[in-house]
XYZ file of C-alpha atoms in Angstrom:
249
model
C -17.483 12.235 0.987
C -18.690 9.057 1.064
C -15.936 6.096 0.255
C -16.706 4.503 -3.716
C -16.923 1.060 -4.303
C -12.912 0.863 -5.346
C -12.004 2.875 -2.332
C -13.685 0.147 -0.552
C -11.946 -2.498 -2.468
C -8.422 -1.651 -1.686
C -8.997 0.317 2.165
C -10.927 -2.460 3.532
C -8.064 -5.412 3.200
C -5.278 -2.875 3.863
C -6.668 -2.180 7.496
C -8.238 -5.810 7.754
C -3.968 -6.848 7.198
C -3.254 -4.769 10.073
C -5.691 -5.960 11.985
C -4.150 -9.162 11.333
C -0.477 -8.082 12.122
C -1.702 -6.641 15.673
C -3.258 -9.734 16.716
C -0.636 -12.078 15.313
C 2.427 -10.023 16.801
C 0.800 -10.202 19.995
C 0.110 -13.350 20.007
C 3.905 -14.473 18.529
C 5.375 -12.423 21.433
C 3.351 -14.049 24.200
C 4.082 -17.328 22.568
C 7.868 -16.552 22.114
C 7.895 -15.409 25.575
C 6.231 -18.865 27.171
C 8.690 -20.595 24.945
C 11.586 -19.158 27.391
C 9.883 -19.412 30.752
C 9.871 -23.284 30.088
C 13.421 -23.229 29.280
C 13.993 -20.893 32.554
C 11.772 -23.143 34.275
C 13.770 -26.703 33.212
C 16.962 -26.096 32.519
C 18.089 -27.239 36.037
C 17.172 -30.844 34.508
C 18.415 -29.950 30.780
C 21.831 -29.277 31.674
C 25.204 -26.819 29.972
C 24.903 -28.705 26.613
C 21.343 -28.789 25.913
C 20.964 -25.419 27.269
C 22.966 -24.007 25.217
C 22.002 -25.489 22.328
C 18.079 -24.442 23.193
C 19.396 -21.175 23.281
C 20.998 -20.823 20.052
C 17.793 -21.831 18.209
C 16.143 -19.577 20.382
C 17.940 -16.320 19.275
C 17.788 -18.073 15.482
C 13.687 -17.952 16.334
C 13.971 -14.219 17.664
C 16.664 -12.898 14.988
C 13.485 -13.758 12.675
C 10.871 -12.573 14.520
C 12.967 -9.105 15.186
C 13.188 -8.965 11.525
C 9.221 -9.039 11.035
C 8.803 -6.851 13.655
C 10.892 -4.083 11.861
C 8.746 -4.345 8.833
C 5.868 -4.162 11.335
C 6.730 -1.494 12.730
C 7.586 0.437 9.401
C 4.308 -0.587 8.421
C 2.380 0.753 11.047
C 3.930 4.271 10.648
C 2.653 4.317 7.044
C -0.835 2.891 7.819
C -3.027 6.395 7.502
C -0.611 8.142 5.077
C -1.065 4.937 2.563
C -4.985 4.771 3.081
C -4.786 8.778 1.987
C -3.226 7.767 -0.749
C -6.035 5.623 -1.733
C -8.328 7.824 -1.320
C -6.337 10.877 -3.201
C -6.060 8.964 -5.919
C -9.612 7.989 -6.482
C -10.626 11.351 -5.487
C -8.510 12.743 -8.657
C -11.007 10.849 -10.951
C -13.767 11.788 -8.932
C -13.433 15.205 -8.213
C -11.352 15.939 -11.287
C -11.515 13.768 -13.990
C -15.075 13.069 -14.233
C -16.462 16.774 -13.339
C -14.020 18.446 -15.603
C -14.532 15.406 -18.336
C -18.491 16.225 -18.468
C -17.268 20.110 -19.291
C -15.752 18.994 -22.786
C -19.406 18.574 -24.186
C -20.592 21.828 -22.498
C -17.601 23.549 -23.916
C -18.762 23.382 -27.285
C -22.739 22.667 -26.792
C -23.728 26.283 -26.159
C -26.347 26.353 -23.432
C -28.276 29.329 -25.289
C -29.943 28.113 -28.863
C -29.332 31.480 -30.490
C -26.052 31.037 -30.399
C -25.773 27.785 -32.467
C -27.604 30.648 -35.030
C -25.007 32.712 -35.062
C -23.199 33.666 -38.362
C -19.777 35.645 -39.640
C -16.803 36.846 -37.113
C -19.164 36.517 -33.955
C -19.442 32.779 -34.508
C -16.050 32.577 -35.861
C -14.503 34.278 -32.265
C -17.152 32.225 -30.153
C -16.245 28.931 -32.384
C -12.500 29.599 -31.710
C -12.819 30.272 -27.753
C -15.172 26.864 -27.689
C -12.199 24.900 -29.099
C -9.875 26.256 -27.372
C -11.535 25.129 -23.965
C -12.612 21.699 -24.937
C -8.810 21.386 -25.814
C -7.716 22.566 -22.259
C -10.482 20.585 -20.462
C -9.785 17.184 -22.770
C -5.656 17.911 -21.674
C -6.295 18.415 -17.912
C -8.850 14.851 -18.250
C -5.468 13.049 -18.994
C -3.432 14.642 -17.013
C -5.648 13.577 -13.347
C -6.033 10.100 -14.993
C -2.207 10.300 -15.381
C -1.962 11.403 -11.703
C -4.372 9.078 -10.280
C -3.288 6.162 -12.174
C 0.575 7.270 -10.498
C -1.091 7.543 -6.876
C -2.695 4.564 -7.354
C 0.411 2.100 -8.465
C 1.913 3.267 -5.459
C -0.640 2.912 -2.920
C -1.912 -0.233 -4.326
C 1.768 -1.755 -3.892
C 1.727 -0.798 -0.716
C -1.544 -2.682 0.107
C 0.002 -5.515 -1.607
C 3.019 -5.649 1.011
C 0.386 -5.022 3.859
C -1.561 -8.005 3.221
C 1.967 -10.422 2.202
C 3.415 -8.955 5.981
C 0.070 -9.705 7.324
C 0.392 -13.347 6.023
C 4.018 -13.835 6.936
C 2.703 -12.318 10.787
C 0.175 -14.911 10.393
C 2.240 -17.879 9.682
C 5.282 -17.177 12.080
C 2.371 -16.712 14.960
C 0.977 -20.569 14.432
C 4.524 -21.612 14.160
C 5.283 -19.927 17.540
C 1.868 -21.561 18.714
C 2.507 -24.622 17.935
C 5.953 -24.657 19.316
C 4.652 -23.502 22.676
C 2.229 -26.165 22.799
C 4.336 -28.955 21.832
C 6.748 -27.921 24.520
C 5.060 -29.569 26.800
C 7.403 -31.339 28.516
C 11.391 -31.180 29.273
C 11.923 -33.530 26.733
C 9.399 -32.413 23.886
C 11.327 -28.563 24.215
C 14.579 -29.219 22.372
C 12.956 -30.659 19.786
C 9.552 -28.194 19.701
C 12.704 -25.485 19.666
C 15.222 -27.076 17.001
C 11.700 -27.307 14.374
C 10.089 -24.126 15.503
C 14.025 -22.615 14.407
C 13.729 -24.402 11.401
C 10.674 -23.872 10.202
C 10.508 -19.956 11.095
C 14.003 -19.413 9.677
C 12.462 -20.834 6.017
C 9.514 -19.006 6.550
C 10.925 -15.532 7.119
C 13.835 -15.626 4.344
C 10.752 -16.433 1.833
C 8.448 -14.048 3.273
C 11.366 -11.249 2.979
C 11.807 -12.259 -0.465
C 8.109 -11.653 -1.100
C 8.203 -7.895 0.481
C 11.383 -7.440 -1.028
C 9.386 -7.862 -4.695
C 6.780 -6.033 -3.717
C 8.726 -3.010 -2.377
C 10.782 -2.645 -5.831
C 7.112 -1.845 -7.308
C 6.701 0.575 -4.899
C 10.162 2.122 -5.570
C 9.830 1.515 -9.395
C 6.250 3.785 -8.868
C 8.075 6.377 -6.792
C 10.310 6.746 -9.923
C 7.893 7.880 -12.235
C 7.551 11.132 -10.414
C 9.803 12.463 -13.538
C 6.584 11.550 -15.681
C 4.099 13.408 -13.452
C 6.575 16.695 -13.285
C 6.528 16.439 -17.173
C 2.654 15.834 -17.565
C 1.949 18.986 -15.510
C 4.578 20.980 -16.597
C 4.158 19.926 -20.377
C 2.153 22.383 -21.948
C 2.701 21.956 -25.649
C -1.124 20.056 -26.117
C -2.940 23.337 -24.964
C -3.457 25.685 -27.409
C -0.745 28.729 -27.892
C 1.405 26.496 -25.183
C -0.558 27.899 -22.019
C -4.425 27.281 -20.251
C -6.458 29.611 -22.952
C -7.523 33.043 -21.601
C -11.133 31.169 -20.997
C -9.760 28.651 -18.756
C -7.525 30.907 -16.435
C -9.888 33.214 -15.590
């Protein structure tokens, strides 16, 4: 099956933020990493004191990155499950909802003309069954847009927190960049290390904040799955409380 338009929509930024958060953890780890091999490389002229201090911002600058890389990591185990999600969900309006949603006029639009002739307990019995399955087919309509409207909240949060870790991936990578290029020499590294602490330390606690937002959506979604047991379990909108004879077979 070809991917619609919406599938498109939402699959296409989800993978493009991993795309991003490959490239940028790479690149903050091989940053990160040159960051210590000038401090290795120098710290027979920076001496106890300045050493340590280097080193304490240093583990302040990989406590935050470690943190990232857990969500990263979480992330990346989700990746194909989430983007079947998406398309699950639109595939419930596709493949359900709109097929079955065309049957309610050919429920009661009879396909032969002599039957729209007929007359007395013939038309009456044929008249009855009709109803009966344009009420089951109209039900089971809102029950897959229930479904797919439920599917969709939750994959569409977690596209949301793909593209906000993709940005936060993003941001502590030209922070560790920058650092590593400002580090040029044994004097420039304290400080490149003190702001790069600094800076990454604000950037992660408001970038955790964000996902943490974002992941209460996707936990306040995951809690409706009371409302989907009682929309397909509910029966009392069909007719006689059960699929008519017509529908189940």
């Amino acid at each position: 099956m070809q991917p619609t338009t919406s599938q498109l929509e939402y699959g296409e930024p989800f993978n493009k933020a991993f795309d991003q958060i490959r490239t940028g953890i790479n690149s903050a780890i091989e940053s990160f990493n040159q960051l210590v091999d000038k401090v290795n490389s120098w710290k027979w002229l920076l001496g106890p004191a300045a050493l340590w201090w280097i080193k304490n911002n240093l583990d302040d600058v990989r406590g935050g990155l470690n943190s990232v890389l857990d969500r990263v990591d979480h992330a990346l185990e989700h990746q194909l499950p989430v983007l079947s999600l998406i398309n699950i969900s639109f595939r419930w309006v596709t493949d359900v909802k709109s097929p079955v949603s065309n049957l309610s006029f050919v429920t009661t639009e009879p396909d032969n003309e002599n039957l729209a002739k007929w007359t007395g307990d013939a038309a009456s019995a044929y008249h009855s069954k009709a109803a009966k399955q344009k009420a089951a087919v109209d039900e089971t309509v809102v029950k897959a847009e229930f479904i797919s409207q439920w599917l969709f909240n939750i994959a569409k949060a977690n596209v949301d927190y793909a593209v906000e870790l993709a940005k936060i991936v993003t941001g502590l990578t030209g922070k560790l960049v920058q650092a590593a290029a400002e580090a040029s020499t044994v004097i420039d590294l304290p400080w490149a290390v003190s702001t790069l602490a600094k800076s990454i330390g604000d950037l992660v606690t408001a970038g955790l904040n964000t996902l943490l937002t974002i992941g209460q959506r996707f936990v306040d979604a995951l809690g409706n799955v009371r409302d989907i047991a009682t929309q397909v379990g509910d029966h009392s909108k069909l007719p006689g409380g059960q699929w008519p004879q017509a529908v189940r077979g």
